[in-house]
Short mmCIF file of C-alpha atoms in Angstrom, two decimals:
data_model
loop_
_atom_site.label_atom_id
_atom_site.label_comp_id
_atom_site.label_asym_id
_atom_site.label_seq_id
_atom_site.Cartn_x
_atom_site.Cartn_y
_atom_site.Cartn_z
CA MET I 29 130.70 104.64 111.41
CA GLU I 30 128.67 101.45 111.64
CA ILE I 31 124.94 101.75 110.99
CA ARG I 32 122.05 99.32 110.61
CA ALA I 33 120.40 99.27 107.21
CA ALA I 34 117.85 97.29 105.21
CA VAL I 35 119.87 95.96 102.29
CA ALA I 36 118.33 94.64 99.07
CA ARG I 37 120.59 91.83 97.87
CA PRO I 38 118.60 89.27 95.90
CA PRO I 39 115.61 91.00 94.26
CA GLY I 40 112.39 91.03 96.23
CA VAL I 41 113.59 90.91 99.82
CA PHE I 42 115.44 93.06 102.37
CA SER I 43 117.92 91.88 104.99
CA LEU I 44 118.86 93.94 108.06
CA GLU I 45 122.64 94.28 108.11
CA THR I 46 125.49 96.18 109.70
CA VAL I 47 126.83 98.66 107.13
CA GLU I 48 129.85 100.98 107.18
CA LEU I 49 128.95 104.58 106.35
CA ASP I 50 131.41 107.34 105.45
CA ALA I 51 131.67 110.51 107.49
CA PRO I 52 130.06 113.51 105.78
CA ARG I 53 132.21 115.14 103.14
CA ALA I 54 132.02 118.70 101.86
CA GLY I 55 128.42 119.64 101.13
CA GLU I 56 127.00 116.60 102.94
CA ALA I 57 125.09 116.13 106.19
CA LEU I 58 124.76 113.06 108.40
CA VAL I 59 121.13 112.52 109.44
CA ARG I 60 119.93 110.11 112.12
CA ILE I 61 116.83 108.63 110.53
CA VAL I 62 113.75 108.44 112.73
CA ALA I 63 111.43 106.97 110.11
CA ALA I 64 111.04 106.51 106.38
CA GLY I 65 108.03 105.96 104.16
CA LEU I 66 107.93 102.96 101.86
CA CYS I 67 106.98 104.03 98.33
CA HIS I 68 106.09 101.94 95.27
CA THR I 69 109.28 103.27 93.66
CA ASP I 70 111.28 101.55 96.42
CA VAL I 71 109.41 98.31 95.70
CA ALA I 72 110.04 98.75 91.97
CA ALA I 73 113.78 99.02 92.64
CA LEU I 74 113.65 96.09 95.08
CA ASP I 75 111.97 93.94 92.42
CA GLN I 76 114.25 95.34 89.69
CA HIS I 77 111.40 96.73 87.59
CA LEU I 78 113.40 99.91 88.16
CA PRO I 79 116.94 98.72 87.39
CA TYR I 80 118.86 100.17 90.36
CA PRO I 81 122.02 98.08 90.90
CA LEU I 82 121.89 95.57 93.79
CA PRO I 83 122.98 95.10 96.52
CA ALA I 84 121.61 98.45 97.58
CA VAL I 85 120.26 100.57 100.40
CA LEU I 86 116.97 102.07 99.21
CA GLY I 87 114.49 104.49 100.82
CA HIS I 88 113.58 108.01 99.74
CA GLU I 89 111.02 109.36 102.23
CA GLY I 90 113.26 109.79 105.26
CA VAL I 91 112.86 112.08 108.25
CA GLY I 92 115.33 112.59 111.07
CA PHE I 93 117.72 114.83 112.96
CA VAL I 94 120.99 116.24 111.64
CA GLU I 95 123.95 114.86 113.62
CA ALA I 96 126.91 116.35 111.73
CA VAL I 97 127.68 118.45 108.67
CA GLY I 98 130.58 118.59 106.26
CA ASP I 99 132.53 121.62 105.09
CA GLY I 100 130.54 124.26 103.26
CA VAL I 101 127.12 123.31 104.67
CA THR I 102 125.41 126.50 105.82
CA ARG I 103 121.65 125.79 105.80
CA LEU I 104 121.77 122.85 108.22
CA ALA I 105 123.18 122.41 111.72
CA PRO I 106 123.35 119.53 114.21
CA GLY I 107 120.01 119.13 115.95
CA ASP I 108 117.88 120.31 113.03
CA ALA I 109 114.81 118.20 112.32
CA VAL I 110 114.56 117.55 108.59
CA VAL I 111 112.35 116.00 105.93
CA LEU I 112 114.45 114.40 103.19
CA THR I 113 113.41 114.69 99.57
CA TYR I 114 114.72 114.25 96.04
CA GLY I 115 118.05 115.61 94.84
CA ALA I 116 118.58 118.59 92.53
CA CYS I 117 121.74 120.44 91.60
CA GLY I 118 120.38 123.93 92.22
CA VAL I 119 122.41 125.53 89.44
CA CYS I 120 121.08 124.24 86.09
CA ALA I 121 118.59 126.23 84.02
CA ASN I 122 115.56 124.32 85.35
CA CYS I 123 116.64 124.62 88.99
CA GLN I 124 117.34 128.31 88.54
CA SER I 125 113.88 128.85 87.02
CA GLY I 126 112.16 127.30 90.05
CA ARG I 127 111.63 123.81 88.58
CA PRO I 128 114.07 121.61 90.54
CA ALA I 129 111.98 118.47 89.94
CA TYR I 130 113.19 118.71 86.33
CA CYS I 131 116.85 119.24 87.25
CA LEU I 132 119.12 118.44 84.33
CA GLN I 133 121.30 116.39 86.71
CA SER I 134 118.35 114.51 88.20
CA ARG I 135 119.31 111.02 87.04
CA ARG I 136 122.86 111.34 88.34
CA LEU I 137 121.75 112.81 91.69
CA ASN I 138 118.85 110.43 92.37
CA PHE I 139 119.53 107.13 90.63
CA ALA I 140 123.31 106.71 90.50
CA PRO I 141 124.64 103.99 92.84
CA CYS I 142 127.41 106.21 94.18
CA ARG I 143 128.40 109.84 94.74
CA PRO I 144 128.74 112.12 91.70
CA ASP I 145 132.54 111.75 91.94
CA GLY I 146 132.22 107.95 91.71
CA SER I 147 133.08 107.18 95.35
CA CYS I 148 130.92 104.79 97.38
CA SER I 149 129.55 105.98 100.73
CA HIS I 150 128.26 102.59 101.99
CA HIS I 151 130.13 99.29 102.40
CA ALA I 152 129.21 95.88 103.81
CA LEU I 153 131.25 92.70 104.05
CA GLY I 154 134.17 94.62 102.60
CA ARG I 155 132.34 95.47 99.38
CA PRO I 156 130.57 98.64 98.19
CA LEU I 157 126.79 98.93 98.23
CA SER I 158 124.71 100.99 95.84
CA ALA I 159 123.48 103.97 97.84
CA GLY I 160 122.40 107.55 97.49
CA PHE I 161 118.95 106.46 96.22
CA PHE I 162 117.10 109.76 95.62
CA GLY I 163 120.13 111.30 97.29
CA GLN I 164 119.41 109.66 100.67
CA SER I 165 119.02 105.84 100.99
CA SER I 166 116.97 106.29 104.15
CA PHE I 167 116.11 102.66 105.00
CA ALA I 168 118.83 102.85 107.62
CA THR I 169 119.56 104.31 111.03
CA HIS I 170 121.62 107.05 109.37
CA ALA I 171 121.81 108.66 105.93
CA LEU I 172 124.27 110.89 104.13
CA VAL I 173 122.50 113.63 102.19
CA ARG I 174 123.44 116.69 100.24
CA GLU I 175 122.34 119.97 101.74
CA ARG I 176 119.60 120.52 99.16
CA ASN I 177 118.04 117.12 99.92
CA ALA I 178 117.07 118.15 103.45
CA VAL I 179 114.24 120.56 104.35
CA LYS I 180 114.17 121.90 107.91
CA VAL I 181 110.94 121.39 109.83
CA PRO I 182 109.70 124.75 111.18
CA GLY I 183 109.31 125.15 114.93
CA ALA I 184 109.69 122.58 117.67
CA VAL I 185 109.10 118.98 116.67
CA THR I 186 109.15 115.67 118.50
CA ALA I 187 110.36 112.40 117.05
CA ASP I 188 106.75 111.16 117.03
CA GLU I 189 105.52 114.11 114.96
CA LEU I 190 108.54 113.82 112.69
CA ALA I 191 107.67 110.19 111.94
CA THR I 192 104.23 111.22 110.68
CA LEU I 193 105.84 113.66 108.21
CA ALA I 194 107.83 111.02 106.30
CA PRO I 195 105.46 110.81 103.27
CA LEU I 196 105.99 114.50 102.52
CA GLY I 197 109.33 113.78 100.85
CA CYS I 198 107.69 112.14 97.83
CA GLY I 199 104.15 110.71 97.88
CA VAL I 200 102.20 113.52 99.52
CA GLN I 201 104.31 116.18 97.80
CA THR I 202 103.53 114.55 94.44
CA GLY I 203 99.77 114.15 94.87
CA ALA I 204 99.06 117.41 96.66
CA GLY I 205 101.42 119.30 94.37
CA ALA I 206 99.69 118.01 91.24
CA VAL I 207 96.56 119.81 92.41
CA LEU I 208 97.94 122.86 94.21
CA ASN I 209 100.98 123.60 92.01
CA VAL I 210 100.10 122.19 88.59
CA LEU I 211 96.32 122.30 88.13
CA LYS I 212 95.58 125.18 90.54
CA PRO I 213 91.80 124.64 90.36
CA ALA I 214 89.48 127.55 91.04
CA VAL I 215 86.91 127.15 93.79
CA GLY I 216 83.99 125.14 92.41
CA SER I 217 86.09 123.23 89.88
CA THR I 218 85.57 119.53 89.22
CA VAL I 219 88.28 116.86 89.24
CA ALA I 220 88.56 113.10 88.75
CA ILE I 221 91.40 111.30 90.53
CA PHE I 222 92.47 107.84 89.37
CA GLY I 223 94.17 105.56 91.90
CA MET I 224 93.59 105.84 95.64
CA GLY I 225 97.09 105.11 96.81
CA ALA I 226 99.10 107.63 98.82
CA VAL I 227 99.55 109.92 95.81
CA GLY I 228 95.89 109.82 94.73
CA LEU I 229 94.56 110.29 98.26
CA SER I 230 96.90 113.25 98.72
CA ALA I 231 95.37 114.71 95.56
CA VAL I 232 91.89 114.17 97.07
CA LEU I 233 92.93 116.07 100.21
CA ALA I 234 94.38 118.90 98.12
CA ALA I 235 91.30 119.11 95.90
CA LYS I 236 89.10 119.45 98.97
CA LEU I 237 91.46 122.10 100.33
CA ALA I 238 91.25 123.98 97.00
CA GLY I 239 87.45 124.07 97.19
CA CYS I 240 86.63 121.71 94.31
CA SER I 241 82.88 121.12 94.18
CA ARG I 242 83.06 117.60 92.73
CA ILE I 243 85.92 115.22 93.51
CA VAL I 244 85.48 111.89 91.72
CA ALA I 245 87.62 109.09 93.18
CA VAL I 246 88.35 106.09 90.93
CA ASP I 247 89.80 102.81 92.18
CA LEU I 248 89.33 99.05 92.10
CA HIS I 249 89.15 98.63 95.88
CA ALA I 250 85.96 99.44 97.76
CA GLY I 251 87.86 100.06 101.01
CA ARG I 252 90.07 102.68 99.42
CA LEU I 253 87.06 104.38 97.85
CA ASP I 254 85.38 104.48 101.26
CA LEU I 255 88.48 106.15 102.73
CA ALA I 256 88.55 108.61 99.81
CA ALA I 257 84.96 109.56 100.67
CA GLU I 258 85.97 110.17 104.29
CA LEU I 259 88.81 112.41 103.09
CA GLY I 260 86.67 114.53 100.76
CA ALA I 261 85.70 112.66 97.59
CA THR I 262 82.12 113.48 96.55
CA ASP I 263 81.69 110.67 93.98
CA LEU I 264 83.07 107.14 93.87
CA VAL I 265 83.68 105.04 90.75
CA ARG I 266 84.65 101.35 90.85
CA ALA I 267 87.18 100.93 88.06
CA GLY I 268 86.35 97.25 87.60
CA ASP I 269 82.79 98.05 86.50
CA GLY I 270 83.87 98.98 82.95
CA PRO I 271 85.91 101.87 81.49
CA ALA I 272 86.06 104.62 84.08
CA GLY I 273 86.13 107.57 81.67
CA PRO I 274 82.48 107.21 80.61
CA GLN I 275 81.47 106.59 84.23
CA VAL I 276 83.04 109.88 85.26
CA GLN I 277 81.38 111.61 82.31
CA ALA I 278 78.03 110.21 83.51
CA ARG I 279 78.59 111.50 87.04
CA VAL I 280 79.73 114.97 85.99
CA ALA I 281 77.84 115.93 82.83
CA GLY I 282 80.27 116.57 79.99
CA GLY I 283 83.27 115.53 82.07
CA THR I 284 85.43 117.11 84.74
CA ASP I 285 87.58 120.21 84.47
CA PHE I 286 90.64 118.24 85.57
CA ALA I 287 91.91 114.69 85.98
CA VAL I 288 94.82 113.31 88.02
CA GLU I 289 96.23 109.88 87.07
CA ALA I 290 98.23 108.16 89.82
CA THR I 291 98.52 104.51 88.79
CA GLY I 292 100.98 104.42 85.89
CA ILE I 293 98.74 101.95 84.03
CA PRO I 294 98.46 102.95 80.35
CA SER I 295 94.76 102.07 80.05
CA VAL I 296 94.00 104.14 83.14
CA MET I 297 95.96 107.06 81.70
CA ALA I 298 93.71 106.92 78.63
CA ASP I 299 90.63 106.73 80.87
CA ALA I 300 91.78 109.81 82.76
CA VAL I 301 92.10 111.83 79.56
CA ALA I 302 88.65 110.64 78.44
CA SER I 303 87.07 111.69 81.75
CA THR I 304 87.61 115.42 81.19
CA HIS I 305 85.41 117.79 79.20
CA ARG I 306 86.41 119.77 76.13
CA THR I 307 89.39 121.97 77.14
CA GLY I 308 89.95 119.86 80.29
CA THR I 309 93.43 119.15 81.66
CA THR I 310 94.89 115.80 82.73
CA VAL I 311 98.09 115.48 84.76
CA LEU I 312 99.89 112.11 84.71
CA LEU I 313 101.79 111.11 87.86
CA GLY I 314 102.05 107.31 87.71
CA LEU I 315 105.32 105.62 86.75
CA ALA I 316 104.60 103.42 83.72
CA ALA I 317 106.89 100.57 82.75
CA ALA I 318 109.67 101.58 80.36
CA GLY I 319 108.53 101.29 76.74
CA SER I 320 104.81 101.47 77.58
CA SER I 321 102.45 103.21 75.18
CA VAL I 322 99.18 104.98 75.90
CA THR I 323 96.46 104.63 73.27
CA PHE I 324 93.41 106.85 73.08
CA ASP I 325 91.13 108.31 70.45
CA ALA I 326 93.04 111.16 68.82
CA SER I 327 89.83 113.16 68.53
CA LEU I 328 90.05 113.78 72.27
CA LEU I 329 92.93 116.17 71.64
CA LEU I 330 91.04 117.97 68.88
CA SER I 331 88.70 119.38 71.53
CA GLY I 332 91.27 121.50 73.34
CA ARG I 333 92.25 118.99 76.01
CA THR I 334 95.65 119.28 77.65
CA VAL I 335 97.73 116.30 78.82
CA ARG I 336 100.90 116.80 80.80
CA SER I 337 103.04 114.93 83.29
CA SER I 338 104.43 116.09 86.61
CA ILE I 339 107.36 115.02 88.75
CA GLU I 340 107.13 115.51 92.52
CA GLY I 341 104.09 117.74 92.07
CA ASP I 342 106.26 120.49 90.55
CA GLY I 343 107.09 121.52 94.12
CA VAL I 344 110.09 123.52 95.27
CA PRO I 345 110.77 121.42 98.39
CA GLU I 346 112.15 124.15 100.65
CA VAL I 347 108.97 126.16 100.00
CA PHE I 348 106.30 123.51 99.46
CA ILE I 349 107.16 121.03 102.23
CA PRO I 350 106.93 123.65 105.03
CA ARG I 351 103.57 124.68 103.55
CA LEU I 352 102.37 121.07 103.70
CA ILE I 353 103.63 120.75 107.28
CA ALA I 354 101.65 123.86 108.27
CA LEU I 355 98.50 122.47 106.63
CA HIS I 356 98.95 119.14 108.41
CA ARG I 357 99.47 120.80 111.78
CA ALA I 358 96.29 122.82 111.20
CA GLY I 359 94.33 119.62 110.49
CA SER I 360 93.69 120.59 106.87
CA LEU I 361 95.83 117.87 105.29
CA PRO I 362 95.34 114.68 107.38
CA PHE I 363 97.51 112.36 105.30
CA ASP I 364 98.29 110.39 108.47
CA ARG I 365 94.85 108.82 107.94
CA PHE I 366 96.25 106.52 105.25
CA CYS I 367 99.54 105.59 106.94
CA ARG I 368 100.42 102.44 108.89
CA HIS I 369 103.52 102.26 111.08
CA TYR I 370 105.98 99.34 111.29
CA PRO I 371 109.30 98.70 113.02
CA VAL I 372 112.08 98.45 110.44
CA ASP I 373 112.56 94.78 111.40
CA ALA I 374 109.15 94.20 109.77
CA ILE I 375 110.15 95.85 106.49
CA ASN I 376 109.43 92.70 104.47
CA ASP I 377 105.96 92.50 106.05
CA ALA I 378 105.42 96.13 105.04
CA VAL I 379 106.47 95.32 101.47
CA ALA I 380 104.09 92.33 101.37
CA ASP I 381 101.23 94.44 102.75
CA CYS I 382 101.97 97.12 100.16
CA ARG I 383 102.01 94.60 97.31
CA ARG I 384 98.66 93.16 98.39
CA GLY I 385 97.16 96.60 98.81
CA ASP I 386 96.54 96.01 102.52
CA THR I 387 98.51 99.12 103.44
CA ILE I 388 98.46 102.38 101.53
CA LYS I 389 101.52 104.10 103.02
CA PRO I 390 103.84 102.08 105.28
CA ILE I 391 106.10 104.12 107.56
CA LEU I 392 109.15 102.32 108.95
CA HIS I 393 110.56 103.31 112.35
CA MET I 394 114.31 102.78 112.55
CA ASP I 395 114.43 102.37 116.34
CA ALA I 396 112.29 99.67 117.99
CA GLY I 397 112.00 101.76 121.15
CA ASP I 398 110.75 104.75 119.18
CA PHE I 399 108.18 102.53 117.48
CA ARG I 400 106.87 101.16 120.78
CA ARG I 401 106.61 104.65 122.24
CA PHE I 402 104.83 105.87 119.13
CA GLY I 403 101.98 103.60 120.11
CA ARG I 404 100.16 103.58 116.78
CA SER I 405 100.00 101.06 113.95
CA SER I 406 97.15 102.99 112.38
CA ALA I 407 95.19 102.89 109.17
CA ALA I 408 95.66 100.87 106.06
CA ALA I 409 93.72 100.03 102.97
#
């Protein structure tokens, strides 16, 4: 079938093109995309900091409705509303032990430019396009996904509500999961969160939900810190006013119980570790450039501190995403507060706004009529 997709050809810019998409094969589903979040990982691939082969169809926070399924698909049916997320094989040792974010086939299923069998699902101008980014390539009117990439939305859902759920596939799942699944803070715990992007703000929301008594938000931008305060942060630290670790230590005597690092900047990673007290735990979420090194005083680790990383918030998508949807519907996880909506034709504007920090989480609507009916171009930085 012919679809419309945002194609990255030269690095740095998208073009809207007509693309030929295969029919779903065994184990695949065809999803009509309603909306897709724009993540910094998409921008990294667009700019080739993440070396995904171009030309390519990117996008990995898609939501939509199933239109057709291939042979062997049993968990999805036409008409199902779904949130798309990362790919995992489901059968390796890590998947079988409930840790699909660490699937042993993750690179092949999320970052290969074609299907696992080497066939290409997308073509334009008679030539193949790299596609299957995070198992979906959702910057398009339609996406082909494997069954495990799609999580059904419980209950009745409109296209408008579905559009608001797009960030659950990666950003919100990562930030909220770091707190709820990895750190699991007891009520009254203290936490410092570095980087008030979509991931960091999701961690702020989750820390408030968990009952943390002190939530220290760290960022360079005053506007983002103000939004963090509205969402539950109790203390604000401007990162540009000197090393943030000592500032956190001054706010919370001795340091926090936990720290979440969501920037991927090596110096900030070191600051996060230094912000915790003896026996504190830091979880690293940011994607650092390949070959980067983090330098900190080795004596920090002699005091019982723990440092670990997390992918996708250690969530099991078919369990965690419905939980996040329920929390959002109850008003307990208002991540829509940091989203701004764009028609897909404005995708390059969304990228520019994201690069400047004017928008925290852009959400792209694939149908101009749907975008106009949505009637919101809400919050930003």
